[in-house]
């Protein structure tokens, strides 16, 4: 008898082998009007449906969607943002809920925590070798491949449009908008070889420049006020 996890993995691999996997999935669950301009509500519903489908793919028997999200986050977060509080901000959830996902990943050997030598209280979480290997099987790659089907112009337009949508939605509530240094208004790059963060007053390490930051503040070009 085939196990649930094995069956789920086979299903996921089959979907990945299809052209435009996420597009095909959406077409099965959502009627796309042809030859008509989509309203803002229809577009918003389509974005929500993409999110639901990608999250559903996360139940592959290895990790839950919340744990996949945490694993992706700590792989993409910079040195200022690899802590439980920053992840809770990113996930727009409570510290307790975020901690549950983190503890499960630590117990499974996917994440390891280090304490700062200065005060012994600050925590930094990093992926282990097992965590990095798991990301190679991340169901999120179905969405990455679907976006990669678009040409460069379409990808750039989508990137900027979603930046603006995300910033607008974040501004209507209390949730922080995350982003990377090159899109942040706190970037000071008078010396391109040694950019600095104006907010924190520290140099930006090369390895952190294109990683997610909890202190991000969007420039006007990327949806800032």
Short mmCIF file of C-alpha atoms in Angstrom, two decimals, residues 28-221:
data_model
loop_
_atom_site.label_atom_id
_atom_site.label_comp_id
_atom_site.label_asym_id
_atom_site.label_seq_id
_atom_site.Cartn_x
_atom_site.Cartn_y
_atom_site.Cartn_z
CA UNK A 28 -8.78 23.62 -12.66
CA UNK A 29 -10.05 25.59 -9.68
CA UNK A 30 -10.80 29.06 -11.02
CA UNK A 31 -12.58 30.21 -14.16
CA UNK A 32 -10.40 32.67 -16.06
CA UNK A 33 -12.45 35.02 -18.26
CA UNK A 34 -11.05 35.26 -21.78
CA UNK A 35 -11.04 38.42 -23.84
CA UNK A 36 -12.21 40.52 -20.90
CA UNK A 37 -10.42 43.04 -18.72
CA UNK A 38 -10.20 41.65 -15.21
CA UNK A 39 -11.47 43.77 -12.35
CA UNK A 40 -9.30 44.54 -9.32
CA UNK A 41 -11.36 42.06 -7.30
CA UNK A 42 -10.86 39.28 -9.84
CA UNK A 43 -7.11 39.90 -9.89
CA UNK A 44 -6.98 39.91 -6.07
CA UNK A 45 -8.93 36.64 -5.96
CA UNK A 46 -6.52 35.13 -8.47
CA UNK A 47 -3.54 36.09 -6.30
CA UNK A 48 -5.26 34.56 -3.29
CA UNK A 49 -5.96 31.36 -5.20
CA UNK A 50 -2.30 31.06 -6.23
CA UNK A 51 -1.33 31.38 -2.57
CA UNK A 52 -3.82 28.71 -1.52
CA UNK A 53 -2.63 26.25 -4.16
CA UNK A 54 1.03 26.73 -3.30
CA UNK A 55 0.25 26.32 0.40
CA UNK A 56 -1.72 23.14 -0.33
CA UNK A 57 1.33 21.72 -2.11
CA UNK A 58 3.23 22.18 1.17
CA UNK A 59 1.54 19.15 2.72
CA UNK A 60 4.00 16.64 1.30
CA UNK A 61 4.47 14.59 4.45
CA UNK A 62 7.83 16.10 5.40
CA UNK A 63 6.98 19.58 6.67
CA UNK A 64 3.82 21.62 7.17
CA UNK A 65 3.22 24.83 5.15
CA UNK A 66 4.13 26.90 8.24
CA UNK A 67 7.40 25.00 8.61
CA UNK A 68 8.20 25.40 4.90
CA UNK A 69 7.59 29.14 5.28
CA UNK A 70 9.97 29.31 8.25
CA UNK A 71 12.63 27.33 6.41
CA UNK A 72 12.39 29.65 3.36
CA UNK A 73 12.47 32.71 5.59
CA UNK A 74 15.64 31.79 7.48
CA UNK A 75 17.32 30.87 4.20
CA UNK A 76 16.53 34.36 2.84
CA UNK A 77 16.83 36.55 5.96
CA UNK A 78 19.84 38.77 6.60
CA UNK A 79 21.91 38.82 9.79
CA UNK A 80 19.60 41.41 11.41
CA UNK A 81 16.49 39.31 10.81
CA UNK A 82 17.29 35.68 11.67
CA UNK A 83 15.34 35.61 14.93
CA UNK A 84 11.88 34.46 16.07
CA UNK A 85 10.49 38.00 16.44
CA UNK A 86 11.44 38.98 12.88
CA UNK A 87 9.95 35.76 11.52
CA UNK A 88 6.70 36.43 13.40
CA UNK A 89 6.63 39.90 11.77
CA UNK A 90 7.26 38.39 8.35
CA UNK A 91 4.60 35.72 8.83
CA UNK A 92 2.18 38.34 10.25
CA UNK A 93 1.44 36.05 13.18
CA UNK A 94 2.02 35.87 16.92
CA UNK A 95 5.39 35.12 18.47
CA UNK A 96 3.95 31.92 19.96
CA UNK A 97 2.68 30.59 16.63
CA UNK A 98 5.99 31.41 14.94
CA UNK A 99 7.91 29.70 17.75
CA UNK A 100 5.97 26.46 17.24
CA UNK A 101 7.18 26.19 13.63
CA UNK A 102 10.73 27.10 14.65
CA UNK A 103 10.84 24.55 17.49
CA UNK A 104 9.59 21.81 15.17
CA UNK A 105 12.33 22.62 12.66
CA UNK A 106 14.98 22.65 15.39
CA UNK A 107 13.73 19.32 16.74
CA UNK A 108 13.85 17.86 13.23
CA UNK A 109 17.41 19.06 12.67
CA UNK A 110 16.52 21.62 9.99
CA UNK A 111 17.43 24.73 12.01
CA UNK A 112 20.04 25.48 14.64
CA UNK A 113 20.16 28.48 16.95
CA UNK A 114 23.16 30.46 18.13
CA UNK A 115 23.26 32.98 20.95
CA UNK A 116 25.16 36.26 20.71
CA UNK A 117 28.43 36.29 22.63
CA UNK A 118 27.83 39.87 23.75
CA UNK A 119 24.76 39.39 25.96
CA UNK A 120 23.83 35.73 25.58
CA UNK A 121 20.20 36.67 24.96
CA UNK A 122 20.03 37.52 21.26
CA UNK A 123 19.26 34.51 19.07
CA UNK A 124 20.23 33.84 15.47
CA UNK A 125 18.72 30.90 13.59
CA UNK A 126 20.43 29.25 10.62
CA UNK A 127 19.70 26.34 8.32
CA UNK A 128 21.59 23.11 8.89
CA UNK A 129 22.79 20.90 6.05
CA UNK A 130 19.54 18.96 6.40
CA UNK A 131 17.55 22.19 6.12
CA UNK A 132 19.37 23.20 2.95
CA UNK A 133 18.78 19.77 1.44
CA UNK A 134 15.07 20.02 2.27
CA UNK A 135 14.79 23.31 0.39
CA UNK A 136 15.86 21.49 -2.77
CA UNK A 137 12.53 19.65 -2.49
CA UNK A 138 10.50 22.76 -1.61
CA UNK A 139 6.97 22.71 -3.15
CA UNK A 140 7.34 26.49 -3.62
CA UNK A 141 9.54 25.73 -6.63
CA UNK A 142 6.34 25.02 -8.60
CA UNK A 143 5.50 28.72 -8.36
CA UNK A 144 9.09 29.76 -9.13
CA UNK A 145 9.01 27.69 -12.32
CA UNK A 146 5.64 29.13 -13.32
CA UNK A 147 6.96 32.69 -12.95
CA UNK A 148 10.13 31.75 -14.81
CA UNK A 149 8.02 30.85 -17.84
CA UNK A 150 7.25 34.58 -18.25
CA UNK A 151 9.68 36.66 -20.30
CA UNK A 152 12.03 39.15 -18.60
CA UNK A 153 9.78 42.15 -19.25
CA UNK A 154 6.73 40.40 -17.78
CA UNK A 155 8.70 39.26 -14.73
CA UNK A 156 10.01 42.78 -14.07
CA UNK A 157 6.53 44.30 -14.43
CA UNK A 158 5.07 41.66 -12.09
CA UNK A 159 7.86 42.19 -9.55
CA UNK A 160 7.30 45.96 -9.35
CA UNK A 161 3.50 45.64 -9.36
CA UNK A 162 3.50 43.11 -6.52
CA UNK A 163 5.94 45.26 -4.55
CA UNK A 164 3.44 48.12 -4.74
CA UNK A 165 0.50 45.87 -3.83
CA UNK A 166 2.39 44.39 -0.87
CA UNK A 167 3.45 47.82 0.41
CA UNK A 168 -0.10 49.16 0.11
CA UNK A 169 -1.62 46.20 1.95
CA UNK A 170 1.03 46.38 4.69
CA UNK A 171 0.39 50.12 5.12
CA UNK A 172 -3.32 49.53 5.80
CA UNK A 173 -2.55 47.43 8.87
CA UNK A 174 0.13 47.02 11.51
CA UNK A 175 2.24 44.49 9.63
CA UNK A 176 5.76 45.29 8.51
CA UNK A 177 6.75 45.02 4.84
CA UNK A 178 9.98 43.09 4.23
CA UNK A 179 12.38 43.69 1.34
CA UNK A 180 16.05 43.82 0.35
CA UNK A 181 18.68 46.55 0.65
CA UNK A 182 18.68 47.75 -2.96
CA UNK A 183 14.96 48.58 -2.68
CA UNK A 184 15.26 50.25 0.74
CA UNK A 185 15.28 53.99 1.39
CA UNK A 186 17.88 53.44 4.17
CA UNK A 187 20.53 52.30 1.70
CA UNK A 188 23.52 54.63 1.47
CA UNK A 189 25.78 53.63 -1.41
CA UNK A 190 28.11 56.59 -1.79
CA UNK A 191 30.84 53.95 -1.82
CA UNK A 192 29.40 51.05 -3.89
CA UNK A 193 32.00 48.65 -2.54
CA UNK A 194 30.94 49.35 1.06
CA UNK A 195 27.22 50.30 1.24
CA UNK A 196 25.78 51.22 4.64
CA UNK A 197 22.41 51.07 6.37
CA UNK A 198 21.43 54.59 7.43
CA UNK A 199 18.83 53.28 9.90
CA UNK A 200 21.23 51.03 11.82
CA UNK A 201 24.42 52.95 11.08
CA UNK A 202 26.35 49.82 10.11
CA UNK A 203 28.02 48.54 6.93
CA UNK A 204 25.97 46.13 4.81
CA UNK A 205 27.86 42.89 4.41
CA UNK A 206 28.05 41.54 0.82
CA UNK A 207 26.17 38.41 1.82
CA UNK A 208 23.29 40.44 3.31
CA UNK A 209 22.69 42.87 0.43
CA UNK A 210 20.10 40.74 -1.39
CA UNK A 211 18.52 39.09 1.66
CA UNK A 212 15.25 39.95 3.44
CA UNK A 213 15.45 42.53 6.23
CA UNK A 214 12.97 43.23 9.03
CA UNK A 215 14.06 46.90 9.04
CA UNK A 216 13.22 47.41 5.35
CA UNK A 217 11.52 50.65 4.32
CA UNK A 218 10.48 50.84 0.67
CA UNK A 219 11.67 53.59 -1.62
CA UNK A 220 9.03 55.59 -3.54
CA UNK A 221 9.87 53.54 -6.65
#
